[in-house]
Amino acid sequence: HCETMLIAHFPREQILVEGDVYSPAAAVHIFAGKFLEDVRARNLAVEQIVPLHGTPVPFSQLQDDAMITPATN
């Protein structure tokens, strides 16, 4: 929807809330690789991803999905 996306990180809970960057239930994860790179570059401690358009998933699912889809941005 735009060039930048707002995410919310709750360090104590190790939760990352995001809107449209990653949708775990989607068949294709075109931004998963870049999203994972950005999370790692910022050294965010994350155990769970909470998408606003889906069901919360463990961070490991993002890692798995990013391996399937290369970073595109």
Coordinates of N, CA, C and O in Angstrom, one line a residue:
H1 N 0.8 -1.2 0.0 CA 0.0 0.0 0.0 C 0.9 1.3 0.0 O 0.4 2.3 -0.4
C2 N 2.1 1.2 0.5 CA 3.0 2.3 0.5 C 4.4 1.8 0.6 O 4.7 0.6 0.8
E3 N 5.4 2.7 0.5 CA 6.8 2.4 0.6 C 7.2 2.0 2.0 O 8.2 1.2 2.1
T4 N 6.6 2.5 3.0 CA 7.0 2.2 4.3 C 5.8 1.6 5.1 O 4.7 1.8 4.7
M5 N 6.1 0.9 6.1 CA 5.0 0.3 6.9 C 5.4 0.5 8.4 O 6.5 0.4 8.8
L6 N 4.4 0.7 9.2 CA 4.5 0.9 10.6 C 4.4 -0.5 11.3 O 3.4 -1.2 10.9
I7 N 5.3 -0.8 12.2 CA 5.2 -2.0 13.0 C 5.3 -1.6 14.4 O 5.8 -0.6 14.7
A8 N 4.8 -2.5 15.3 CA 4.9 -2.2 16.8 C 5.6 -3.4 17.4 O 5.2 -4.5 17.2
H9 N 6.7 -3.1 18.1 CA 7.4 -4.1 18.8 C 7.2 -4.0 20.3 O 7.4 -2.9 20.9
F10 N 6.9 -5.1 20.9 CA 6.7 -5.1 22.4 C 7.8 -6.0 22.9 O 7.7 -7.2 23.0
P11 N 9.0 -5.3 23.3 CA 10.2 -6.1 23.7 C 10.0 -7.0 24.9 O 10.5 -8.2 24.8
R12 N 9.3 -6.6 25.9 CA 9.1 -7.5 27.1 C 8.3 -8.8 26.7 O 8.7 -9.9 27.1
E13 N 7.3 -8.6 25.9 CA 6.5 -9.8 25.4 C 7.1 -10.5 24.2 O 6.6 -11.6 23.9
Q14 N 8.1 -9.9 23.6 CA 8.7 -10.4 22.4 C 7.7 -10.6 21.3 O 7.7 -11.6 20.6
I15 N 6.8 -9.6 21.1 CA 5.7 -9.6 20.1 C 6.0 -8.5 19.1 O 6.4 -7.4 19.5
L16 N 5.7 -8.8 17.8 CA 5.8 -7.9 16.7 C 4.5 -7.8 16.0 O 4.0 -8.8 15.6
V17 N 3.8 -6.6 16.0 CA 2.5 -6.4 15.4 C 2.8 -5.7 14.1 O 3.5 -4.7 14.0
E18 N 2.2 -6.2 13.0 CA 2.3 -5.6 11.7 C 1.0 -5.7 10.9 O 0.2 -6.5 11.2
G19 N 0.9 -4.8 10.0 CA -0.4 -4.7 9.2 C -0.4 -5.5 8.0 O -1.2 -6.4 7.8
D20 N 0.4 -5.1 7.0 CA 0.3 -5.7 5.7 C 1.6 -6.3 5.1 O 1.7 -6.7 4.0
V21 N 2.6 -6.3 6.0 CA 4.0 -6.7 5.5 C 4.0 -8.3 5.3 O 4.6 -8.8 4.4
Y22 N 3.3 -9.0 6.2 CA 3.4 -10.4 6.2 C 2.0 -11.0 6.6 O 1.5 -10.6 7.7
S23 N 1.5 -11.8 5.8 CA 0.2 -12.5 6.1 C 0.5 -14.0 6.1 O 0.6 -14.6 5.0
P24 N 0.6 -14.6 7.2 CA 1.0 -16.0 7.3 C 0.1 -17.0 6.5 O 0.6 -18.0 6.0
A25 N -1.2 -16.7 6.4 CA -2.1 -17.6 5.7 C -2.1 -17.5 4.2 O -2.7 -18.3 3.5
A26 N -1.4 -16.5 3.7 CA -1.3 -16.3 2.3 C -0.5 -17.4 1.6 O 0.4 -18.0 2.2
A27 N -0.8 -17.6 0.3 CA -0.1 -18.6 -0.5 C 1.3 -18.1 -0.9 O 2.2 -18.9 -1.0
V28 N 1.4 -16.8 -1.0 CA 2.7 -16.2 -1.4 C 3.1 -15.2 -0.4 O 2.3 -14.4 0.1
H29 N 4.4 -15.1 -0.1 CA 4.9 -14.2 0.9 C 6.0 -13.3 0.3 O 7.1 -13.5 0.5
I30 N 5.5 -12.4 -0.6 CA 6.5 -11.6 -1.4 C 7.4 -10.7 -0.6 O 8.5 -10.4 -1.0
F31 N 7.0 -10.3 0.6 CA 7.8 -9.4 1.4 C 8.4 -10.1 2.6 O 9.1 -9.4 3.4
A32 N 8.2 -11.4 2.8 CA 8.7 -12.1 4.0 C 10.2 -12.0 4.1 O 10.7 -11.8 5.2
G33 N 11.0 -12.1 3.0 CA 12.4 -12.1 3.1 C 12.9 -10.7 3.6 O 13.8 -10.6 4.4
K34 N 12.4 -9.7 3.0 CA 12.8 -8.3 3.3 C 12.4 -8.0 4.8 O 13.1 -7.4 5.5
F35 N 11.2 -8.4 5.1 CA 10.7 -8.2 6.5 C 11.6 -8.9 7.5 O 12.0 -8.3 8.5
L36 N 12.0 -10.1 7.3 CA 12.9 -10.8 8.1 C 14.2 -10.1 8.2 O 14.8 -9.9 9.3
E37 N 14.8 -9.6 7.1 CA 16.0 -8.9 7.1 C 15.9 -7.6 8.0 O 16.8 -7.3 8.7
D38 N 14.8 -6.9 7.8 CA 14.6 -5.7 8.6 C 14.5 -6.0 10.1 O 15.1 -5.2 10.9
V39 N 13.8 -7.0 10.5 CA 13.7 -7.4 11.9 C 15.1 -7.8 12.5 O 15.5 -7.3 13.5
R40 N 15.9 -8.5 11.7 CA 17.2 -8.9 12.1 C 18.2 -7.7 12.2 O 19.0 -7.6 13.1
A41 N 18.0 -6.8 11.2 CA 18.9 -5.6 11.2 C 18.7 -4.7 12.4 O 19.6 -4.0 12.9
R42 N 17.5 -4.7 12.9 CA 17.2 -3.9 14.1 C 17.4 -4.7 15.4 O 17.1 -4.2 16.5
N43 N 17.8 -5.9 15.3 CA 18.1 -6.8 16.5 C 16.9 -6.9 17.4 O 17.0 -6.8 18.7
L44 N 15.7 -7.0 16.8 CA 14.5 -7.1 17.6 C 14.3 -8.6 18.2 O 14.4 -9.5 17.4
A45 N 14.0 -8.7 19.4 CA 13.8 -10.0 20.0 C 12.3 -10.3 19.8 O 11.4 -9.6 20.3
V46 N 12.0 -11.3 19.0 CA 10.6 -11.6 18.6 C 10.4 -13.1 18.7 O 11.2 -13.9 18.2
E47 N 9.4 -13.4 19.4 CA 8.9 -14.8 19.6 C 7.6 -15.0 18.8 O 7.3 -16.2 18.4
Q48 N 6.8 -14.0 18.6 CA 5.5 -14.1 18.0 C 5.3 -12.9 17.1 O 5.5 -11.8 17.4
I49 N 4.7 -13.2 15.9 CA 4.3 -12.2 14.9 C 2.7 -12.1 15.1 O 2.1 -13.2 15.0
V50 N 2.2 -10.9 15.2 CA 0.8 -10.7 15.3 C 0.4 -9.9 14.1 O 0.5 -8.6 14.1
P51 N -0.1 -10.5 13.0 CA -0.6 -9.8 11.9 C -2.0 -9.2 12.1 O -2.8 -9.9 12.7
L52 N -2.2 -8.0 11.7 CA -3.6 -7.4 11.9 C -4.6 -8.1 11.0 O -5.8 -8.0 11.3
H53 N -4.2 -8.8 10.0 CA -5.1 -9.5 9.1 C -4.9 -11.0 9.1 O -4.9 -11.7 8.1
G54 N -4.8 -11.5 10.3 CA -4.6 -12.9 10.4 C -4.4 -13.4 11.9 O -4.6 -12.6 12.8
T55 N -4.0 -14.6 12.0 CA -3.8 -15.3 13.3 C -2.3 -15.2 13.7 O -1.5 -15.3 12.9
P56 N -2.1 -14.9 15.0 CA -0.7 -14.8 15.4 C 0.0 -16.2 15.2 O -0.5 -17.2 15.2
V57 N 1.3 -16.0 14.8 CA 2.2 -17.2 14.5 C 3.5 -17.0 15.2 O 3.9 -15.9 15.5
P58 N 4.2 -18.1 15.4 CA 5.6 -18.0 16.0 C 6.5 -17.4 15.0 O 6.3 -17.5 13.7
F59 N 7.5 -16.7 15.4 CA 8.5 -16.1 14.6 C 9.2 -17.1 13.6 O 9.5 -16.7 12.5
S60 N 9.3 -18.3 14.1 CA 9.9 -19.3 13.2 C 9.1 -19.5 11.9 O 9.7 -19.9 10.9
Q61 N 7.8 -19.3 11.9 CA 7.0 -19.4 10.7 C 7.5 -18.3 9.7 O 7.6 -18.6 8.5
L62 N 7.7 -17.1 10.1 CA 8.2 -16.1 9.2 C 9.6 -16.5 8.7 O 9.8 -16.4 7.5
Q63 N 10.4 -17.1 9.5 CA 11.7 -17.6 9.1 C 11.6 -18.6 8.0 O 12.3 -18.6 7.0
D64 N 10.7 -19.6 8.2 CA 10.4 -20.6 7.2 C 9.9 -20.0 5.9 O 10.3 -20.4 4.8
D65 N 8.9 -19.1 6.0 CA 8.3 -18.6 4.8 C 9.3 -17.7 4.1 O 9.3 -17.6 2.8
A66 N 10.2 -17.0 4.8 CA 11.2 -16.2 4.1 C 12.2 -17.1 3.3 O 12.7 -16.6 2.3
M67 N 12.4 -18.3 3.7 CA 13.3 -19.2 3.0 C 12.7 -19.6 1.7 O 13.4 -19.9 0.7
I68 N 11.4 -19.6 1.6 CA 10.6 -20.0 0.4 C 10.6 -18.9 -0.6 O 10.8 -19.1 -1.8
T69 N 10.4 -17.7 -0.1 CA 10.3 -16.5 -1.0 C 11.5 -15.6 -0.8 O 11.7 -15.1 0.3
P70 N 12.3 -15.4 -1.8 CA 13.5 -14.5 -1.7 C 13.0 -13.0 -1.5 O 11.9 -12.6 -1.9
A71 N 13.9 -12.2 -0.8 CA 13.6 -10.8 -0.7 C 13.5 -10.1 -2.0 O 14.3 -10.4 -2.9
T72 N 12.5 -9.3 -2.1 CA 12.2 -8.6 -3.4 C 12.4 -7.1 -3.3 O 12.4 -6.4 -4.3
N73 N 12.5 -6.6 -2.1 CA 12.6 -5.1 -1.9 C 13.8 -4.8 -1.1 O 14.1 -5.3 -0.2

